[in-house]
PDB file of C-alpha atoms and ligand atoms in Angstrom:
ATOM      1  CA  UNK A  21      -0.079  -0.012  -0.024  1.00  0.00           C
ATOM      2  CA  UNK A  22       1.222   3.468  -0.878  1.00  0.00           C
ATOM      3  CA  UNK A  23       2.246   5.758   2.075  1.00  0.00           C
ATOM      4  CA  UNK A  24       0.033   8.924   2.091  1.00  0.00           C
ATOM      5  CA  UNK A  25       2.098  11.913   0.849  1.00  0.00           C
ATOM      6  CA  UNK A  26       3.573  14.023   3.519  1.00  0.00           C
ATOM      7  CA  UNK A  27       1.691  17.161   4.261  1.00  0.00           C
ATOM      8  CA  UNK A  28       3.761  20.011   3.056  1.00  0.00           C
ATOM      9  CA  UNK A  29       2.946  23.599   2.416  1.00  0.00           C
ATOM     10  CA  UNK A  30       1.553  24.244  -1.028  1.00  0.00           C
ATOM     11  CA  UNK A  31       3.708  27.387  -1.425  1.00  0.00           C
ATOM     12  CA  UNK A  32       3.290  31.176  -1.485  1.00  0.00           C
ATOM     13  CA  UNK A  33       0.114  32.391  -3.158  1.00  0.00           C
ATOM     14  CA  UNK A  34      -0.500  35.649  -1.265  1.00  0.00           C
ATOM     15  CA  UNK A  35      -3.611  36.658  -3.251  1.00  0.00           C
ATOM     16  CA  UNK A  36      -5.381  33.296  -2.958  1.00  0.00           C
ATOM     17  CA  UNK A  37      -8.889  33.253  -1.853  1.00  0.00           C
ATOM     18  CA  UNK A  38     -11.591  30.491  -1.498  1.00  0.00           C
ATOM     19  CA  UNK A  39     -14.925  30.113   0.176  1.00  0.00           C
ATOM     20  CA  UNK A  40     -13.267  27.672   2.544  1.00  0.00           C
ATOM     21  CA  UNK A  41     -10.469  30.159   3.369  1.00  0.00           C
ATOM     22  CA  UNK A  42     -13.225  32.749   3.997  1.00  0.00           C
ATOM     23  CA  UNK A  43     -14.841  30.444   6.506  1.00  0.00           C
ATOM     24  CA  UNK A  44     -11.653  29.848   8.359  1.00  0.00           C
ATOM     25  CA  UNK A  45     -10.907  33.612   8.584  1.00  0.00           C
ATOM     26  CA  UNK A  46     -14.389  34.125   9.826  1.00  0.00           C
ATOM     27  CA  UNK A  47     -13.884  31.449  12.549  1.00  0.00           C
ATOM     28  CA  UNK A  48     -10.598  33.135  13.475  1.00  0.00           C
ATOM     29  CA  UNK A  49     -12.310  36.484  14.018  1.00  0.00           C
ATOM     30  CA  UNK A  50     -15.274  34.740  15.817  1.00  0.00           C
ATOM     31  CA  UNK A  51     -12.833  33.094  18.194  1.00  0.00           C
ATOM     32  CA  UNK A  52     -11.164  36.365  18.719  1.00  0.00           C
ATOM     33  CA  UNK A  53     -14.400  38.065  19.444  1.00  0.00           C
ATOM     34  CA  UNK A  54     -15.576  35.251  21.794  1.00  0.00           C
ATOM     35  CA  UNK A  55     -12.380  35.627  23.825  1.00  0.00           C
ATOM     36  CA  UNK A  56     -12.430  39.431  23.823  1.00  0.00           C
ATOM     37  CA  UNK A  57     -10.613  41.307  26.555  1.00  0.00           C
ATOM     38  CA  UNK A  58      -8.257  39.095  28.288  1.00  0.00           C
ATOM     39  CA  UNK A  59      -7.665  36.890  25.239  1.00  0.00           C
ATOM     40  CA  UNK A  60      -4.466  36.804  23.260  1.00  0.00           C
ATOM     41  CA  UNK A  61      -3.788  36.489  19.525  1.00  0.00           C
ATOM     42  CA  UNK A  62      -0.434  35.085  18.517  1.00  0.00           C
ATOM     43  CA  UNK A  63       0.906  35.895  15.082  1.00  0.00           C
ATOM     44  CA  UNK A  64       4.143  34.711  13.401  1.00  0.00           C
ATOM     45  CA  UNK A  65       5.860  37.128  11.072  1.00  0.00           C
ATOM     46  CA  UNK A  66       8.191  35.336   8.481  1.00  0.00           C
ATOM     47  CA  UNK A  67       6.182  33.416   5.945  1.00  0.00           C
ATOM     48  CA  UNK A  68       2.935  34.290   7.752  1.00  0.00           C
ATOM     49  CA  UNK A  69       2.123  38.015   8.118  1.00  0.00           C
ATOM     50  CA  UNK A  70       5.018  38.729   5.776  1.00  0.00           C
ATOM     51  CA  UNK A  71       6.069  37.458   2.419  1.00  0.00           C
ATOM     52  CA  UNK A  72       9.862  37.154   2.607  1.00  0.00           C
ATOM     53  CA  UNK A  73      10.578  36.610  -0.938  1.00  0.00           C
ATOM     54  CA  UNK A  74      11.175  40.247  -1.823  1.00  0.00           C
ATOM     55  CA  UNK A  75      13.725  40.354   0.996  1.00  0.00           C
ATOM     56  CA  UNK A  76      15.677  37.496  -0.643  1.00  0.00           C
ATOM     57  CA  UNK A  77      15.260  38.912  -4.137  1.00  0.00           C
ATOM     58  CA  UNK A  78      16.861  42.228  -2.845  1.00  0.00           C
ATOM     59  CA  UNK A  79      19.688  40.182  -1.515  1.00  0.00           C
ATOM     60  CA  UNK A  80      20.298  38.450  -4.747  1.00  0.00           C
ATOM     61  CA  UNK A  81      20.116  41.735  -6.730  1.00  0.00           C
ATOM     62  CA  UNK A  82      22.621  43.454  -4.512  1.00  0.00           C
ATOM     63  CA  UNK A  83      24.905  40.319  -4.701  1.00  0.00           C
ATOM     64  CA  UNK A  84      24.425  40.291  -8.512  1.00  0.00           C
ATOM     65  CA  UNK A  85      25.649  43.905  -8.576  1.00  0.00           C
ATOM     66  CA  UNK A  86      28.425  43.665  -6.088  1.00  0.00           C
ATOM     67  CA  UNK A  87      29.899  40.376  -7.359  1.00  0.00           C
ATOM     68  CA  UNK A  88      29.060  40.895 -11.032  1.00  0.00           C
ATOM     69  CA  UNK A  89      26.857  37.899 -11.215  1.00  0.00           C
ATOM     70  CA  UNK A  90      24.233  39.235 -13.571  1.00  0.00           C
ATOM     71  CA  UNK A  91      22.321  35.954 -13.998  1.00  0.00           C
ATOM     72  CA  UNK A  92      21.049  36.538 -10.428  1.00  0.00           C
ATOM     73  CA  UNK A  93      18.916  39.617 -11.668  1.00  0.00           C
ATOM     74  CA  UNK A  94      16.623  36.896 -13.118  1.00  0.00           C
ATOM     75  CA  UNK A  95      15.445  35.640  -9.698  1.00  0.00           C
ATOM     76  CA  UNK A  96      11.839  36.664  -9.021  1.00  0.00           C
ATOM     77  CA  UNK A  97       9.510  35.756  -6.200  1.00  0.00           C
ATOM     78  CA  UNK A  98       7.756  32.994  -8.230  1.00  0.00           C
ATOM     79  CA  UNK A  99      11.033  31.054  -8.416  1.00  0.00           C
ATOM     80  CA  UNK A 100      11.073  30.205  -4.640  1.00  0.00           C
ATOM     81  CA  UNK A 101       9.616  26.837  -3.732  1.00  0.00           C
ATOM     82  CA  UNK A 102      11.639  26.111  -0.627  1.00  0.00           C
ATOM     83  CA  UNK A 103      14.800  27.267   1.147  1.00  0.00           C
ATOM     84  CA  UNK A 104      17.177  25.625  -1.378  1.00  0.00           C
ATOM     85  CA  UNK A 105      19.144  28.362  -3.228  1.00  0.00           C
ATOM     86  CA  UNK A 106      20.279  26.036  -5.947  1.00  0.00           C
ATOM     87  CA  UNK A 107      16.656  25.052  -6.748  1.00  0.00           C
ATOM     88  CA  UNK A 108      15.578  28.788  -6.754  1.00  0.00           C
ATOM     89  CA  UNK A 109      18.440  29.666  -9.220  1.00  0.00           C
ATOM     90  CA  UNK A 110      17.559  26.646 -11.466  1.00  0.00           C
ATOM     91  CA  UNK A 111      13.870  27.795 -11.397  1.00  0.00           C
ATOM     92  CA  UNK A 112      14.974  31.229 -12.525  1.00  0.00           C
ATOM     93  CA  UNK A 113      16.674  29.766 -15.478  1.00  0.00           C
ATOM     94  CA  UNK A 114      20.317  29.938 -14.398  1.00  0.00           C
ATOM     95  CA  UNK A 115      22.571  27.473 -16.212  1.00  0.00           C
ATOM     96  CA  UNK A 116      24.529  24.958 -14.197  1.00  0.00           C
ATOM     97  CA  UNK A 117      27.713  27.124 -14.627  1.00  0.00           C
ATOM     98  CA  UNK A 118      25.872  30.257 -13.518  1.00  0.00           C
ATOM     99  CA  UNK A 119      24.573  28.333 -10.441  1.00  0.00           C
ATOM    100  CA  UNK A 120      28.147  27.045  -9.718  1.00  0.00           C
ATOM    101  CA  UNK A 121      29.460  30.576  -9.889  1.00  0.00           C
ATOM    102  CA  UNK A 122      26.736  32.004  -7.645  1.00  0.00           C
ATOM    103  CA  UNK A 123      26.395  29.386  -5.000  1.00  0.00           C
ATOM    104  CA  UNK A 124      29.769  30.038  -3.161  1.00  0.00           C
ATOM    105  CA  UNK A 125      28.757  33.778  -2.797  1.00  0.00           C
ATOM    106  CA  UNK A 126      25.132  33.040  -2.093  1.00  0.00           C
ATOM    107  CA  UNK A 127      25.385  31.087   1.094  1.00  0.00           C
ATOM    108  CA  UNK A 128      27.409  33.496   3.261  1.00  0.00           C
ATOM    109  CA  UNK A 129      25.593  36.470   1.757  1.00  0.00           C
ATOM    110  CA  UNK A 130      22.167  35.066   2.542  1.00  0.00           C
ATOM    111  CA  UNK A 131      23.212  34.155   6.066  1.00  0.00           C
ATOM    112  CA  UNK A 132      24.624  37.670   6.646  1.00  0.00           C
ATOM    113  CA  UNK A 133      21.805  39.710   5.107  1.00  0.00           C
ATOM    114  CA  UNK A 134      18.528  37.702   5.712  1.00  0.00           C
ATOM    115  CA  UNK A 135      19.100  37.947   9.518  1.00  0.00           C
ATOM    116  CA  UNK A 136      19.993  41.685   9.452  1.00  0.00           C
ATOM    117  CA  UNK A 137      17.057  43.791  10.630  1.00  0.00           C
ATOM    118  CA  UNK A 138      17.836  46.382   7.956  1.00  0.00           C
ATOM    119  CA  UNK A 139      16.699  43.925   5.314  1.00  0.00           C
ATOM    120  CA  UNK A 140      13.314  43.249   6.886  1.00  0.00           C
ATOM    121  CA  UNK A 141      11.978  46.435   5.304  1.00  0.00           C
ATOM    122  CA  UNK A 142      12.067  44.618   1.933  1.00  0.00           C
ATOM    123  CA  UNK A 143       9.405  42.078   3.055  1.00  0.00           C
ATOM    124  CA  UNK A 144       5.939  42.601   1.565  1.00  0.00           C
ATOM    125  CA  UNK A 145       3.059  42.336   3.980  1.00  0.00           C
ATOM    126  CA  UNK A 146       0.760  39.505   3.097  1.00  0.00           C
ATOM    127  CA  UNK A 147      -2.372  40.993   1.539  1.00  0.00           C
ATOM    128  CA  UNK A 148      -5.137  41.281   4.126  1.00  0.00           C
ATOM    129  CA  UNK A 149      -2.895  40.299   7.084  1.00  0.00           C
ATOM    130  CA  UNK A 150      -2.985  43.745   8.866  1.00  0.00           C
ATOM    131  CA  UNK A 151      -6.864  43.729   8.475  1.00  0.00           C
ATOM    132  CA  UNK A 152      -6.928  40.440  10.336  1.00  0.00           C
ATOM    133  CA  UNK A 153      -4.667  41.513  13.085  1.00  0.00           C
ATOM    134  CA  UNK A 154      -6.558  44.620  13.525  1.00  0.00           C
ATOM    135  CA  UNK A 155      -9.946  42.805  13.695  1.00  0.00           C
ATOM    136  CA  UNK A 156      -8.506  40.744  16.647  1.00  0.00           C
ATOM    137  CA  UNK A 157      -7.065  43.746  18.397  1.00  0.00           C
ATOM    138  CA  UNK A 158     -10.422  45.624  18.060  1.00  0.00           C
ATOM    139  CA  UNK A 159     -12.128  42.558  19.429  1.00  0.00           C
ATOM    140  CA  UNK A 160     -10.162  43.168  22.565  1.00  0.00           C
ATOM    141  CA  UNK A 161      -7.360  40.658  22.229  1.00  0.00           C
ATOM    142  CA  UNK A 162      -3.722  41.441  23.087  1.00  0.00           C
ATOM    143  CA  UNK A 163      -1.773  41.071  19.871  1.00  0.00           C
ATOM    144  CA  UNK A 164       1.616  39.202  20.252  1.00  0.00           C
ATOM    145  CA  UNK A 165       3.958  38.935  17.317  1.00  0.00           C
ATOM    146  CA  UNK A 166       5.895  35.796  18.209  1.00  0.00           C
ATOM    147  CA  UNK A 167       8.807  35.529  15.697  1.00  0.00           C
ATOM    148  CA  UNK A 168      11.966  33.435  15.220  1.00  0.00           C
ATOM    149  CA  UNK A 169      13.853  36.698  14.484  1.00  0.00           C
ATOM    150  CA  UNK A 170      16.360  37.601  17.071  1.00  0.00           C
ATOM    151  CA  UNK A 171      16.577  40.772  19.235  1.00  0.00           C
ATOM    152  CA  UNK A 172      19.204  42.409  16.884  1.00  0.00           C
ATOM    153  CA  UNK A 173      16.483  42.563  14.301  1.00  0.00           C
ATOM    154  CA  UNK A 174      14.017  44.403  16.513  1.00  0.00           C
ATOM    155  CA  UNK A 175      14.476  47.942  15.128  1.00  0.00           C
ATOM    156  CA  UNK A 176      14.007  46.858  11.520  1.00  0.00           C
ATOM    157  CA  UNK A 177      11.083  44.529  12.473  1.00  0.00           C
ATOM    158  CA  UNK A 178       9.316  47.245  14.338  1.00  0.00           C
ATOM    159  CA  UNK A 179       9.759  49.694  11.454  1.00  0.00           C
ATOM    160  CA  UNK A 180       8.510  47.155   8.979  1.00  0.00           C
ATOM    161  CA  UNK A 181       5.401  46.296  11.084  1.00  0.00           C
ATOM    162  CA  UNK A 182       4.600  49.956  11.543  1.00  0.00           C
ATOM    163  CA  UNK A 183       5.172  50.928   7.942  1.00  0.00           C
ATOM    164  CA  UNK A 184       2.811  48.046   6.890  1.00  0.00           C
ATOM    165  CA  UNK A 185       0.017  49.292   9.271  1.00  0.00           C
ATOM    166  CA  UNK A 186       0.115  46.448  11.946  1.00  0.00           C
ATOM    167  CA  UNK A 187      -0.909  47.499  15.391  1.00  0.00           C
ATOM    168  CA  UNK A 188       2.256  48.028  17.396  1.00  0.00           C
ATOM    169  CA  UNK A 189       3.539  50.363  20.145  1.00  0.00           C
ATOM    170  CA  UNK A 190       0.057  50.676  21.671  1.00  0.00           C
ATOM    171  CA  UNK A 191      -1.382  48.989  24.855  1.00  0.00           C
ATOM    172  CA  UNK A 192      -1.934  45.298  24.314  1.00  0.00           C
ATOM    173  CA  UNK A 193       0.665  44.722  21.565  1.00  0.00           C
ATOM    174  CA  UNK A 194       3.934  43.026  21.956  1.00  0.00           C
ATOM    175  CA  UNK A 195       6.784  41.807  19.706  1.00  0.00           C
ATOM    176  CA  UNK A 196       8.429  38.754  21.213  1.00  0.00           C
ATOM    177  CA  UNK A 197      11.884  37.859  19.670  1.00  0.00           C
ATOM    178  CA  UNK A 198      14.543  35.250  20.224  1.00  0.00           C
ATOM    179  CA  UNK A 199      17.465  36.419  22.413  1.00  0.00           C
ATOM    180  CA  UNK A 200      19.898  35.433  19.817  1.00  0.00           C
ATOM    181  CA  UNK A 201      20.234  33.853  16.399  1.00  0.00           C
ATOM    182  CA  UNK A 202      21.508  30.533  17.630  1.00  0.00           C
ATOM    183  CA  UNK A 203      18.457  29.749  19.825  1.00  0.00           C
ATOM    184  CA  UNK A 204      16.364  27.018  18.169  1.00  0.00           C
ATOM    185  CA  UNK A 205      12.927  28.291  17.065  1.00  0.00           C
ATOM    186  CA  UNK A 206      10.812  25.450  18.396  1.00  0.00           C
ATOM    187  CA  UNK A 207      11.898  25.394  21.994  1.00  0.00           C
ATOM    188  CA  UNK A 208      11.922  29.187  21.994  1.00  0.00           C
ATOM    189  CA  UNK A 209       8.241  29.424  20.928  1.00  0.00           C
ATOM    190  CA  UNK A 210       7.230  26.689  23.271  1.00  0.00           C
ATOM    191  CA  UNK A 211       8.867  28.665  26.248  1.00  0.00           C
ATOM    192  CA  UNK A 212       7.615  32.070  25.016  1.00  0.00           C
ATOM    193  CA  UNK A 213       3.993  30.694  25.018  1.00  0.00           C
ATOM    194  CA  UNK A 214       4.269  29.953  28.678  1.00  0.00           C
ATOM    195  CA  UNK A 215       5.053  33.657  29.292  1.00  0.00           C
ATOM    196  CA  UNK A 216       2.476  34.780  26.719  1.00  0.00           C
ATOM    197  CA  UNK A 217      -0.256  32.858  28.588  1.00  0.00           C
ATOM    198  CA  UNK A 218       0.464  35.119  31.545  1.00  0.00           C
ATOM    199  CA  UNK A 219      -1.023  37.987  29.487  1.00  0.00           C
ATOM    200  CA  UNK A 220      -4.227  36.046  29.043  1.00  0.00           C
ATOM    201  CA  UNK A 221      -5.624  32.935  27.409  1.00  0.00           C
ATOM    202  CA  UNK A 222      -4.414  32.417  23.831  1.00  0.00           C
ATOM    203  CA  UNK A 223      -7.464  32.362  21.707  1.00  0.00           C
ATOM    204  CA  UNK A 224      -6.069  32.378  18.091  1.00  0.00           C
ATOM    205  CA  UNK A 225      -2.574  31.480  16.860  1.00  0.00           C
ATOM    206  CA  UNK A 226      -1.175  31.326  13.286  1.00  0.00           C
ATOM    207  CA  UNK A 227       2.220  30.244  12.035  1.00  0.00           C
ATOM    208  CA  UNK A 228       3.806  28.742   8.796  1.00  0.00           C
ATOM    209  CA  UNK A 229       6.085  26.231  10.598  1.00  0.00           C
ATOM    210  CA  UNK A 230       4.354  22.786  11.103  1.00  0.00           C
ATOM    211  CA  UNK A 231       6.409  22.219  14.378  1.00  0.00           C
ATOM    212  CA  UNK A 232       5.194  25.558  15.756  1.00  0.00           C
ATOM    213  CA  UNK A 233       1.456  24.973  14.920  1.00  0.00           C
ATOM    214  CA  UNK A 234       1.735  21.533  16.612  1.00  0.00           C
ATOM    215  CA  UNK A 235       3.209  23.163  19.729  1.00  0.00           C
ATOM    216  CA  UNK A 236       0.382  25.743  19.630  1.00  0.00           C
ATOM    217  CA  UNK A 237      -2.289  23.123  19.483  1.00  0.00           C
ATOM    218  CA  UNK A 238      -0.668  21.035  22.210  1.00  0.00           C
ATOM    219  CA  UNK A 239      -0.123  23.865  24.663  1.00  0.00           C
ATOM    220  CA  UNK A 240      -3.198  25.953  23.956  1.00  0.00           C
ATOM    221  CA  UNK A 241      -6.151  23.498  24.006  1.00  0.00           C
ATOM    222  CA  UNK A 242      -9.388  25.173  22.918  1.00  0.00           C
ATOM    223  CA  UNK A 243      -7.531  27.814  20.960  1.00  0.00           C
ATOM    224  CA  UNK A 244      -8.053  28.141  17.091  1.00  0.00           C
ATOM    225  CA  UNK A 245      -4.751  27.338  15.420  1.00  0.00           C
ATOM    226  CA  UNK A 246      -4.247  27.920  11.671  1.00  0.00           C
ATOM    227  CA  UNK A 247      -1.337  26.901   9.534  1.00  0.00           C
ATOM    228  CA  UNK A 248      -0.157  29.339   6.927  1.00  0.00           C
ATOM    229  CA  UNK A 249       0.832  27.384   3.885  1.00  0.00           C
ATOM    230  CA  UNK A 250       3.671  29.469   2.395  1.00  0.00           C
ATOM    231  CA  UNK A 251       6.981  27.801   2.919  1.00  0.00           C
ATOM    232  CA  UNK A 252       8.756  26.326   5.912  1.00  0.00           C
ATOM    233  CA  UNK A 253      11.937  24.720   7.089  1.00  0.00           C
ATOM    234  CA  UNK A 254      13.027  21.407   5.765  1.00  0.00           C
ATOM    235  CA  UNK A 255      12.417  19.726   9.229  1.00  0.00           C
ATOM    236  CA  UNK A 256      10.586  16.474   8.719  1.00  0.00           C
ATOM    237  CA  UNK A 257       7.616  17.648  10.689  1.00  0.00           C
ATOM    238  CA  UNK A 258       4.026  17.590   9.474  1.00  0.00           C
ATOM    239  CA  UNK A 259       1.290  19.633  10.985  1.00  0.00           C
ATOM    240  CA  UNK A 260      -1.435  17.821  12.964  1.00  0.00           C
ATOM    241  CA  UNK A 261      -4.007  16.767  10.419  1.00  0.00           C
ATOM    242  CA  UNK A 262      -6.691  18.575  12.660  1.00  0.00           C
ATOM    243  CA  UNK A 263      -4.988  21.965  12.046  1.00  0.00           C
ATOM    244  CA  UNK A 264      -6.483  23.714   9.033  1.00  0.00           C
ATOM    245  CA  UNK A 265      -4.300  25.487   6.453  1.00  0.00           C
ATOM    246  CA  UNK A 266      -4.828  28.752   4.709  1.00  0.00           C
ATOM    247  CA  UNK A 267      -2.822  30.333   1.844  1.00  0.00           C
ATOM    248  CA  UNK A 268      -3.371  33.893   2.606  1.00  0.00           C
ATOM    249  CA  UNK A 269      -5.762  36.453   4.299  1.00  0.00           C
ATOM    250  CA  UNK A 270      -7.692  37.726   1.292  1.00  0.00           C
ATOM    251  CA  UNK A 271     -11.450  37.056   0.874  1.00  0.00           C
ATOM    252  CA  UNK A 272     -13.267  36.038  -2.217  1.00  0.00           C
ATOM    253  CA  UNK A 273     -14.960  39.476  -2.276  1.00  0.00           C
ATOM    254  CA  UNK A 274     -11.629  41.336  -2.195  1.00  0.00           C
ATOM    255  CA  UNK A 275     -11.037  42.825  -5.708  1.00  0.00           C
ATOM    256  CA  UNK A 276      -7.320  41.688  -5.725  1.00  0.00           C
ATOM    257  CA  UNK A 277      -8.231  38.045  -4.743  1.00  0.00           C
ATOM    258  CA  UNK A 278      -7.299  35.198  -6.986  1.00  0.00           C
ATOM    259  CA  UNK A 279      -9.961  32.587  -6.583  1.00  0.00           C
ATOM    260  CA  UNK A 280      -8.837  29.111  -6.338  1.00  0.00           C
ATOM    261  CA  UNK A 281      -9.952  25.695  -5.540  1.00  0.00           C
ATOM    262  CA  UNK A 282      -9.774  25.297  -1.768  1.00  0.00           C
ATOM    263  CA  UNK A 283      -8.833  21.792  -0.972  1.00  0.00           C
ATOM    264  CA  UNK A 284      -5.318  20.865  -0.272  1.00  0.00           C
ATOM    265  CA  UNK A 285      -3.779  17.326  -0.108  1.00  0.00           C
ATOM    266  CA  UNK A 286      -5.697  14.686   1.704  1.00  0.00           C
ATOM    267  CA  UNK A 287      -5.839  15.347   5.358  1.00  0.00           C
ATOM    268  CA  UNK A 288      -4.946  19.018   5.101  1.00  0.00           C
ATOM    269  CA  UNK A 289      -8.472  20.197   5.788  1.00  0.00           C
ATOM    270  CA  UNK A 290     -10.284  22.992   4.001  1.00  0.00           C
ATOM    271  CA  UNK A 291      -8.219  25.897   2.899  1.00  0.00           C
TER     272      UNK A 291
HETATM  273 MG1   MG B  19       7.348  31.888  10.087  1.00  0.00          MG
END
């Protein structure tokens, strides 16, 4: 008998909308309203409220210019399927030789720049994301941005959140970051949730990492947990089948929405 295919994210599609996704966003807001004052909403940033692909495109364009690797100018957001630079470059049409020239520069450049707060300003907000966070905040929830970014990225992260219109710097909003880059995301988020629960009962949580949504479900029973299906780490962890996935924050009625079929792979629930 064939093993069922692992449940992996279906990839970035920021303008996706479907009736099933509308229903899940409705449930998210209803859960926020039901919790109201004293409740907490937990929102991940990278690959969730933000589309990081433009940040990486910017990194490759700067490298293309600095190291005279003009083939890298071809890389565009639609070429990213996962975190594998070789695959991204191949998707952008780079030849084997061009990839071989670029890769030795790419790895250290990516590592240096992606985790530099100054580069966060190149991220694009996921369409409709700020609207959802505001709806939760207006329902009375404390809004916690729980991110795997580390404290040295705080200034750029705050600037980016404010520029994109997310509630921050007002009562009941908080940005929780890792103390340093080396700390592993999963134990950090598990531990951070313990502290976040002292603010109130977590009512709604969303993240793109399967390991994180599983931790949310395990540690916040009764909360609504959504999985954002953009990209994620290559860790061999699948989200709990009971956790529904969405691909973005737009509604079918939004003029910029791209209507799609809602169902993901077997077991992924409605999207
Ligand atoms: Mg993330």
